[in-house]
Short mmCIF file of C-alpha atoms and ligand atoms in Angstrom, two decimals:
data_model
loop_
_atom_site.label_atom_id
_atom_site.label_comp_id
_atom_site.label_asym_id
_atom_site.label_seq_id
_atom_site.Cartn_x
_atom_site.Cartn_y
_atom_site.Cartn_z
CA MET A 1 0.00 0.00 0.00
CA THR A 2 2.83 2.42 0.76
CA LEU A 3 5.17 3.08 -2.11
CA ALA A 4 8.11 5.37 -1.51
CA THR A 5 8.37 7.48 -4.63
CA GLY A 6 10.46 10.32 -3.24
CA ASN A 7 7.78 12.77 -4.37
CA ASP A 8 5.60 14.86 -2.09
CA VAL A 9 2.68 14.59 -4.49
CA GLU A 10 2.05 11.96 -7.09
CA LEU A 11 -1.02 11.35 -9.25
CA ARG A 12 -1.17 8.19 -11.33
CA GLY A 13 -3.64 7.82 -14.14
CA VAL A 14 -6.32 9.91 -12.43
CA THR A 15 -9.58 10.05 -14.35
CA LYS A 16 -12.57 12.15 -13.28
CA ARG A 17 -15.82 12.34 -15.20
CA TYR A 18 -18.77 14.64 -14.64
CA GLY A 19 -21.46 12.91 -16.69
CA PRO A 20 -20.24 13.15 -20.28
CA ILE A 21 -17.42 15.58 -19.40
CA LEU A 22 -13.96 14.11 -18.96
CA ALA A 23 -12.47 16.65 -16.53
CA LEU A 24 -9.26 14.64 -15.98
CA ASP A 25 -8.13 12.04 -18.47
CA THR A 26 -5.57 9.49 -17.13
CA PHE A 27 -3.77 12.41 -15.53
CA SER A 28 -0.33 11.77 -14.00
CA LEU A 29 1.88 14.17 -12.11
CA GLN A 30 4.93 14.13 -9.83
CA VAL A 31 5.89 17.04 -7.60
CA GLY A 32 9.11 17.00 -5.55
CA ALA A 33 9.60 18.21 -1.97
CA GLY A 34 9.73 21.99 -1.66
CA GLU A 35 8.86 22.50 -5.31
CA PHE A 36 6.73 25.39 -6.60
CA PHE A 37 4.79 23.57 -9.30
CA THR A 38 2.23 25.28 -11.52
CA LEU A 39 -0.74 23.90 -13.43
CA LEU A 40 -1.33 26.23 -16.35
CA GLY A 41 -4.05 25.98 -18.93
CA PRO A 42 -7.20 27.53 -20.38
CA SER A 43 -10.52 27.70 -18.55
CA GLY A 44 -12.15 24.31 -18.16
CA CYS A 45 -9.00 22.25 -18.81
CA GLY A 46 -9.22 20.55 -15.39
CA LYS A 47 -6.91 22.56 -13.11
CA THR A 48 -9.33 22.89 -10.20
CA THR A 49 -10.36 19.26 -10.60
CA ALA A 50 -6.69 18.23 -10.30
CA LEU A 51 -6.32 20.17 -7.04
CA ARG A 52 -9.59 18.79 -5.69
CA SER A 53 -8.45 15.27 -6.37
CA ILE A 54 -5.23 15.91 -4.41
CA ALA A 55 -7.16 17.49 -1.51
CA GLY A 56 -9.70 14.66 -1.53
CA PHE A 57 -12.85 16.66 -2.24
CA ILE A 58 -13.93 14.43 -5.12
CA THR A 59 -14.21 10.71 -5.76
CA LEU A 60 -12.14 9.55 -8.70
CA ASN A 61 -13.34 7.26 -11.49
CA ALA A 62 -9.86 5.79 -11.74
CA GLY A 63 -6.29 6.37 -10.61
CA GLU A 64 -4.31 6.86 -7.42
CA VAL A 65 -3.12 9.78 -5.33
CA PHE A 66 0.03 9.61 -3.18
CA LEU A 67 1.20 12.17 -0.63
CA LYS A 68 4.75 11.74 0.67
CA GLY A 69 4.74 8.25 -0.79
CA THR A 70 1.57 7.17 1.03
CA ARG A 71 -1.53 6.19 -0.92
CA VAL A 72 -4.33 8.56 0.13
CA THR A 73 -6.83 7.86 -2.65
CA ASP A 74 -9.51 6.74 -0.17
CA LEU A 75 -8.71 9.12 2.70
CA PRO A 76 -11.07 12.04 3.48
CA PRO A 77 -9.69 15.60 3.11
CA HIS A 78 -9.02 16.19 6.83
CA ARG A 79 -6.69 13.20 6.95
CA ARG A 80 -4.50 14.30 4.02
CA ARG A 81 -2.57 17.22 5.60
CA VAL A 82 -3.20 19.43 2.63
CA GLY A 83 -3.85 23.17 2.80
CA MET A 84 -5.97 24.66 0.06
CA VAL A 85 -6.77 28.21 -0.95
CA PHE A 86 -9.85 28.17 -3.16
CA GLN A 87 -10.40 30.03 -6.38
CA HIS A 88 -12.77 32.35 -4.47
CA TYR A 89 -11.24 32.70 -1.05
CA ALA A 90 -14.35 31.44 0.71
CA LEU A 91 -13.71 33.16 4.04
CA PHE A 92 -16.47 32.86 6.62
CA PRO A 93 -18.11 36.32 6.41
CA HIS A 94 -19.45 36.38 9.97
CA ARG A 95 -16.20 35.31 11.61
CA THR A 96 -13.25 37.53 12.39
CA VAL A 97 -9.88 37.14 10.71
CA ALA A 98 -8.55 35.27 13.76
CA GLN A 99 -11.59 32.94 13.84
CA ASN A 100 -11.21 32.28 10.13
CA VAL A 101 -7.56 31.37 10.53
CA ALA A 102 -8.24 29.29 13.66
CA PHE A 103 -10.90 27.19 11.94
CA GLY A 104 -8.72 24.28 10.85
CA LEU A 105 -7.00 24.08 14.22
CA ARG A 106 -10.35 23.95 16.04
CA MET A 107 -11.35 21.08 13.76
CA GLN A 108 -8.13 19.31 14.73
CA LYS A 109 -8.94 19.92 18.43
CA VAL A 110 -5.71 21.79 19.05
CA PRO A 111 -5.64 23.28 22.64
CA LYS A 112 -6.95 26.86 22.91
CA GLY A 113 -3.69 28.47 24.04
CA GLU A 114 -1.79 26.88 21.20
CA ILE A 115 -4.42 28.01 18.70
CA ALA A 116 -4.06 31.64 19.77
CA ASP A 117 -0.31 31.42 19.52
CA ARG A 118 -0.26 29.79 16.09
CA VAL A 119 -2.89 32.16 14.67
CA GLU A 120 -0.85 35.14 15.83
CA LYS A 121 2.37 33.79 14.33
CA THR A 122 0.71 32.94 11.01
CA LEU A 123 -0.93 36.36 10.72
CA ALA A 124 2.51 37.89 11.28
CA LEU A 125 3.90 35.63 8.55
CA VAL A 126 1.39 36.92 5.99
CA GLN A 127 1.98 40.47 7.26
CA LEU A 128 -1.44 41.07 8.81
CA PRO A 129 -0.43 41.31 12.46
CA ARG A 130 -3.09 43.81 13.60
CA TYR A 131 -6.05 42.44 11.67
CA ALA A 132 -7.15 39.62 13.99
CA GLY A 133 -10.40 41.30 15.10
CA ARG A 134 -11.62 42.49 11.70
CA PHE A 135 -14.24 40.87 9.52
CA PRO A 136 -13.60 39.86 5.89
CA ARG A 137 -15.83 42.67 4.54
CA GLN A 138 -13.51 45.17 6.23
CA LEU A 139 -10.51 43.93 4.25
CA SER A 140 -9.25 44.67 0.74
CA GLY A 141 -9.04 41.86 -1.82
CA GLY A 142 -5.32 41.43 -1.24
CA GLU A 143 -5.82 41.27 2.54
CA GLN A 144 -8.58 38.69 2.21
CA GLN A 145 -6.28 36.68 0.02
CA ARG A 146 -3.63 36.71 2.74
CA VAL A 147 -6.15 35.61 5.36
CA ALA A 148 -7.07 32.67 3.12
CA LEU A 149 -3.39 31.86 2.82
CA ALA A 150 -2.90 32.08 6.60
CA ARG A 151 -5.88 29.76 7.09
CA ALA A 152 -4.25 27.21 4.81
CA LEU A 153 -0.76 27.53 6.33
CA VAL A 154 -1.72 27.50 10.02
CA THR A 155 -2.40 23.76 10.05
CA ARG A 156 1.18 23.14 8.83
CA PRO A 157 0.16 21.10 5.81
CA THR A 158 2.58 18.93 3.84
CA VAL A 159 1.35 20.43 0.61
CA LEU A 160 -0.15 23.80 -0.22
CA LEU A 161 -2.69 23.94 -3.05
CA LEU A 162 -3.43 27.40 -4.42
CA ASP A 163 -6.25 27.78 -6.94
CA GLU A 164 -5.81 31.09 -8.82
CA PRO A 165 -5.27 32.87 -5.50
CA LEU A 166 -4.48 36.20 -7.17
CA GLY A 167 -7.16 36.04 -9.84
CA ALA A 168 -9.39 38.71 -8.31
CA LEU A 169 -6.67 41.30 -7.75
CA ASP A 170 -5.73 44.21 -9.97
CA LYS A 171 -2.45 44.05 -11.90
CA LYS A 172 -0.29 46.08 -9.49
CA LEU A 173 -1.41 44.27 -6.35
CA ARG A 174 -1.22 40.97 -8.17
CA GLU A 175 2.43 41.54 -9.03
CA ARG A 176 3.24 42.54 -5.46
CA MET A 177 1.46 39.48 -4.10
CA GLN A 178 3.34 37.23 -6.55
CA VAL A 179 6.63 38.36 -5.04
CA GLU A 180 5.29 38.04 -1.51
CA LEU A 181 3.81 34.61 -2.08
CA LYS A 182 7.04 33.36 -3.57
CA ARG A 183 9.02 34.75 -0.60
CA LEU A 184 6.63 33.08 1.82
CA GLN A 185 6.82 29.76 0.00
CA ARG A 186 10.64 29.80 0.11
CA GLU A 187 10.65 30.84 3.76
CA VAL A 188 8.31 28.04 4.82
CA GLY A 189 9.83 25.64 2.24
CA ILE A 190 6.43 24.13 1.59
CA THR A 191 5.66 22.05 -1.51
CA THR A 192 3.19 24.12 -3.49
CA ILE A 193 0.91 23.41 -6.40
CA TYR A 194 -0.27 26.63 -7.94
CA VAL A 195 -3.06 27.03 -10.46
CA THR A 196 -3.26 29.87 -12.91
CA HIS A 197 -4.29 30.59 -16.47
CA ASP A 198 -1.89 33.53 -16.60
CA GLN A 199 1.24 32.44 -18.45
CA GLU A 200 3.38 35.35 -17.26
CA GLU A 201 2.56 34.53 -13.65
CA ALA A 202 3.46 30.89 -14.26
CA LEU A 203 6.78 31.79 -15.89
CA THR A 204 7.88 34.16 -13.14
CA MET A 205 6.89 32.09 -10.10
CA SER A 206 7.35 28.40 -10.87
CA ASP A 207 10.14 25.87 -10.52
CA ARG A 208 8.24 23.74 -13.04
CA ILE A 209 5.09 24.18 -15.07
CA ALA A 210 2.62 21.63 -16.44
CA VAL A 211 0.69 23.01 -19.41
CA MET A 212 -2.74 21.38 -19.50
CA GLN A 213 -5.38 20.97 -22.14
CA SER A 214 -8.66 19.00 -22.03
CA GLY A 215 -7.87 17.10 -18.82
CA ARG A 216 -4.38 16.13 -19.92
CA ILE A 217 -0.85 17.44 -19.58
CA GLU A 218 0.63 18.69 -22.85
CA GLN A 219 4.12 19.36 -21.49
CA VAL A 220 5.99 19.57 -18.16
CA GLY A 221 9.18 21.55 -17.73
CA THR A 222 10.99 24.50 -16.22
CA PRO A 223 9.74 27.92 -17.35
CA LEU A 224 12.76 28.18 -19.66
CA GLU A 225 12.14 24.76 -21.23
CA ILE A 226 8.47 25.51 -21.78
CA TYR A 227 9.18 28.92 -23.29
CA GLU A 228 12.26 28.05 -25.34
CA CYS A 229 11.42 24.49 -26.35
CA PRO A 230 7.65 24.07 -26.61
CA GLN A 231 6.86 20.60 -27.94
CA SER A 232 3.52 21.40 -29.49
CA ALA A 233 1.90 24.32 -31.23
CA PHE A 234 -0.64 24.48 -28.38
CA VAL A 235 2.07 25.00 -25.74
CA ALA A 236 3.99 27.41 -27.96
CA ASP A 237 0.94 29.56 -28.53
CA PHE A 238 -0.33 29.37 -24.95
CA ILE A 239 3.01 30.50 -23.52
CA GLY A 240 3.49 33.98 -24.84
CA ASN A 241 3.06 35.42 -28.26
CA ILE A 242 4.50 33.33 -31.09
CA ASN A 243 4.51 33.10 -34.87
CA LEU A 244 3.25 29.71 -36.08
CA LEU A 245 3.85 29.08 -39.78
CA ARG A 246 2.51 25.98 -41.40
CA GLY A 247 4.59 24.42 -44.12
CA THR A 248 5.87 21.34 -45.91
CA VAL A 249 9.18 19.83 -44.87
CA ILE A 250 11.43 19.70 -47.93
CA GLY A 251 14.52 18.31 -46.22
CA HIS A 252 15.97 17.63 -42.81
CA ALA A 253 19.16 16.46 -41.14
CA GLU A 254 19.90 15.96 -37.43
CA HIS A 255 19.68 19.60 -36.33
CA GLN A 256 18.39 21.31 -39.43
CA ALA A 257 15.23 21.31 -41.44
CA ALA A 258 14.01 23.27 -44.43
CA VAL A 259 10.33 24.02 -44.79
CA ASP A 260 8.46 25.35 -47.77
CA CYS A 261 6.00 27.99 -46.68
CA ARG A 262 4.08 29.64 -49.54
CA GLY A 263 7.06 29.11 -51.82
CA ALA A 264 9.62 30.57 -49.40
CA LYS A 265 12.30 28.20 -48.10
CA LEU A 266 12.59 28.62 -44.32
CA ARG A 267 15.51 27.15 -42.37
CA ILE A 268 14.88 25.75 -38.92
CA GLY A 269 17.53 24.81 -36.35
CA ALA A 270 15.54 23.35 -33.42
CA LEU A 271 13.77 20.02 -33.88
CA PRO A 272 12.35 18.99 -30.48
CA GLY A 273 10.40 15.99 -31.83
CA ALA A 274 10.04 13.66 -34.77
CA VAL A 275 9.77 15.38 -38.14
CA ALA A 276 6.52 14.90 -40.06
CA PRO A 277 6.01 15.96 -43.67
CA GLU A 278 3.53 18.69 -42.68
CA ALA A 279 4.69 20.79 -39.76
CA VAL A 280 4.60 24.13 -38.00
CA MET A 281 7.51 26.48 -37.60
CA ALA A 282 7.41 28.35 -34.28
CA LEU A 283 9.26 31.63 -33.90
CA ARG A 284 9.03 34.17 -31.08
CA PRO A 285 8.36 37.75 -32.28
CA GLU A 286 11.34 39.01 -30.26
CA LYS A 287 13.64 36.82 -32.39
CA VAL A 288 12.50 38.42 -35.64
CA ARG A 289 14.73 41.30 -36.79
CA LEU A 290 13.82 44.08 -39.13
CA ASN A 291 16.50 45.26 -41.54
CA PRO A 292 19.21 43.24 -39.75
CA SER A 293 22.73 44.65 -40.06
CA GLU A 294 24.26 41.25 -40.91
CA PRO A 295 22.72 38.61 -43.21
CA LEU A 296 20.70 35.91 -41.37
CA ASP A 297 19.79 32.35 -42.46
CA ASN A 298 16.22 33.44 -43.08
CA ASP A 299 15.53 36.57 -45.04
CA LEU A 300 12.24 37.78 -46.52
CA ALA A 301 11.08 40.98 -48.14
CA ALA A 302 7.98 42.29 -46.41
CA THR A 303 5.72 45.24 -45.75
CA VAL A 304 4.71 46.62 -42.35
CA VAL A 305 0.94 46.11 -42.24
CA HIS A 306 0.37 47.80 -38.94
CA LEU A 307 2.06 48.29 -35.61
CA VAL A 308 1.18 48.42 -31.94
CA TYR A 309 3.09 50.75 -29.65
CA LEU A 310 3.45 49.03 -26.26
CA GLY A 311 5.43 51.67 -24.38
CA ASP A 312 8.69 49.80 -23.90
CA SER A 313 8.44 47.97 -27.22
CA VAL A 314 6.75 47.99 -30.61
CA LEU A 315 4.93 45.00 -32.11
CA TYR A 316 5.04 45.00 -35.92
CA HIS A 317 2.57 43.02 -38.01
CA LEU A 318 4.26 42.14 -41.30
CA ARG A 319 3.32 40.47 -44.56
CA SER A 320 6.04 39.01 -46.72
CA ASP A 321 5.89 39.20 -50.52
CA GLU A 322 4.91 35.49 -50.49
CA GLY A 323 1.94 36.34 -48.22
CA ILE A 324 3.43 35.01 -44.97
CA GLU A 325 2.15 36.88 -41.93
CA LEU A 326 4.63 37.48 -39.13
CA GLN A 327 4.94 39.51 -35.97
CA ALA A 328 8.17 41.14 -34.83
CA LEU A 329 8.77 42.68 -31.41
CA GLU A 330 11.39 45.41 -31.08
CA LEU A 331 12.43 47.39 -28.04
CA ALA A 332 11.25 50.94 -28.49
CA GLN A 333 14.05 53.25 -29.51
CA ALA A 334 14.71 56.68 -28.08
CA GLY A 335 13.41 58.17 -31.33
CA GLY A 336 10.13 56.21 -31.08
CA VAL A 337 8.79 53.89 -33.77
CA ARG A 338 11.41 52.84 -36.39
CA HIS A 339 9.11 51.72 -39.20
CA GLN A 340 5.73 53.16 -40.09
CA ALA A 341 2.84 51.20 -41.59
CA GLY A 342 3.34 50.67 -45.33
CA THR A 343 7.16 50.66 -45.09
CA ARG A 344 9.12 48.00 -46.98
CA VAL A 345 11.53 46.05 -44.72
CA ARG A 346 13.80 43.03 -44.78
CA VAL A 347 12.74 40.48 -42.18
CA GLY A 348 15.37 38.08 -40.83
CA TRP A 349 15.87 35.46 -38.15
CA ARG A 350 18.47 32.87 -37.23
CA SER A 351 17.56 29.26 -37.98
CA GLU A 352 18.36 28.21 -34.39
CA ASP A 353 15.68 30.60 -33.08
CA ALA A 354 12.97 28.75 -35.00
CA SER A 355 11.63 25.34 -33.95
CA LEU A 356 9.77 22.74 -35.91
CA LEU A 357 6.65 21.37 -34.21
CA PRO A 358 4.23 18.67 -35.24
CA LEU A 359 0.93 19.81 -36.68
CA THR A 360 -1.46 19.03 -33.84
CA SER A 361 -5.07 18.25 -34.38
CA SER A 362 -5.82 20.01 -31.09
CA PRO A 363 -7.27 23.49 -31.33
CA LEU A 364 -4.99 26.42 -30.72
CA PRO A 365 -5.91 28.48 -27.68
CA ARG A 366 -6.69 31.80 -29.34
CA GLY A 367 -8.21 30.46 -32.52
CA GLU A 368 -6.47 29.43 -35.68
CA ARG A 369 -3.46 31.67 -35.99
CA LEU A 370 -1.16 29.78 -38.31
CA GLY A 371 0.56 32.54 -40.21
CA GLU A 372 0.30 30.95 -43.64
CA GLY A 373 -3.13 32.49 -43.75
CA GLY A 374 -4.88 29.73 -45.55
N1 ATP B 401 -19.15 19.72 -10.22
C1 ATP B 401 -19.11 19.65 -11.55
N2 ATP B 401 -20.13 19.16 -12.27
C2 ATP B 401 -20.09 19.06 -13.61
N3 ATP B 401 -19.04 19.45 -14.35
C3 ATP B 401 -17.98 19.95 -13.71
C4 ATP B 401 -17.94 20.10 -12.28
N4 ATP B 401 -16.76 20.63 -11.93
C5 ATP B 401 -16.08 20.82 -13.08
N5 ATP B 401 -16.79 20.41 -14.15
C6 ATP B 401 -16.34 20.45 -15.57
O1 ATP B 401 -15.09 19.82 -15.65
C7 ATP B 401 -14.20 20.53 -16.52
C8 ATP B 401 -12.97 20.95 -15.75
O2 ATP B 401 -13.33 21.90 -14.77
P1 ATP B 401 -12.29 22.62 -13.82
O3 ATP B 401 -13.06 23.39 -12.81
O4 ATP B 401 -11.33 21.63 -13.30
O5 ATP B 401 -11.56 23.59 -14.85
P2 ATP B 401 -10.44 24.72 -14.58
O6 ATP B 401 -9.27 24.36 -15.42
O7 ATP B 401 -10.23 24.89 -13.13
O8 ATP B 401 -11.14 26.01 -15.21
P3 ATP B 401 -11.10 27.55 -14.71
O9 ATP B 401 -9.77 28.12 -15.19
O10 ATP B 401 -12.25 28.17 -15.43
O11 ATP B 401 -11.25 27.59 -13.23
C9 ATP B 401 -15.01 21.69 -17.07
O12 ATP B 401 -15.54 21.30 -18.32
C10 ATP B 401 -16.14 21.86 -16.07
O13 ATP B 401 -17.29 22.37 -16.67
MG1 MG B 402 -10.64 26.42 -11.80
#
């Protein structure tokens, strides 16, 4: 019954159905001790269901859950030593901050004096030392979020599960809380599974990220691996802005491939998977250079269709003479925008900055955006 896996959290082949909906589809996951692990994916892909299956709030159709190497699949939530912050903080409105935080300890029948002491220490940890007597409605969103966090931490769980804990906060506060949450997690050293659909948040906070789609994991890796070496067009497009150009492979060697895209021969230097005859070239807009000073492996003549000024950078929408649509991101120059709409430019990129991905049948997250245009 007990299998030492060396992981704090392990899910094996977990399947959860709601009627006809397959919320988790033979879902497997391993999270190491002290890791900050993020589940990232679009709405409805099964992130909350994955957390609920770890916490024990749902009955699985198949699969096993292990915490610290112990099988907990049939244990009720209160016997799993898991702390969870829900997507909507779910504080008790008619209880004070201190009573909210004390709740789990009262359930565990911890002695009164110890409860008071632990509540005080945990409120200090989340930087709300003088808030014990207030009610949730008297707190800002960020403060309520910290109370929810304190309530989860006070029971000293083995694993902390955070379901979009910053989702309701405005951008500024959200960024501040990201830093704070990360500091807290390091300080306590607690294994954390974090859910978000915000890719920037996932990239900045996580040790590893699992990108999910339709109840399954598409790819697991460090933020750098996921960003630099996406293994599918879905992951590439979900993580940041990217050019996806569909084409026909006309030749490939170990680390090189050439793809025909609308009659242009594009050279690709990163081949993360097997090469199929029809494929997608993925290229980050920040790797595309306009009028490069030295010749690059890929070089197209194009026109600036329109541009978006983003303050610190400019995003150019381009169309090559072959009809290939591309985006290029340039840091804004002191003089402002370098190329106006309608300008003719040379567009270049290095072959090693482009990767070749299989053509997936799965839908792309923001609609069909393959740059071939047809
Ligand atoms: N109690 C339920 N009854 C029926 N269907 C459910 C239930 N809970 C979740 N689902 C369905 O299961 C799928 C996965 O839901 P889940 O809440 O895990 O998604 P999510 O990734 O957390 O999405 P979001 O980012 O919107 O919170 C969805 O299609 C959802 O409609
Ligand atoms: Mg959810």
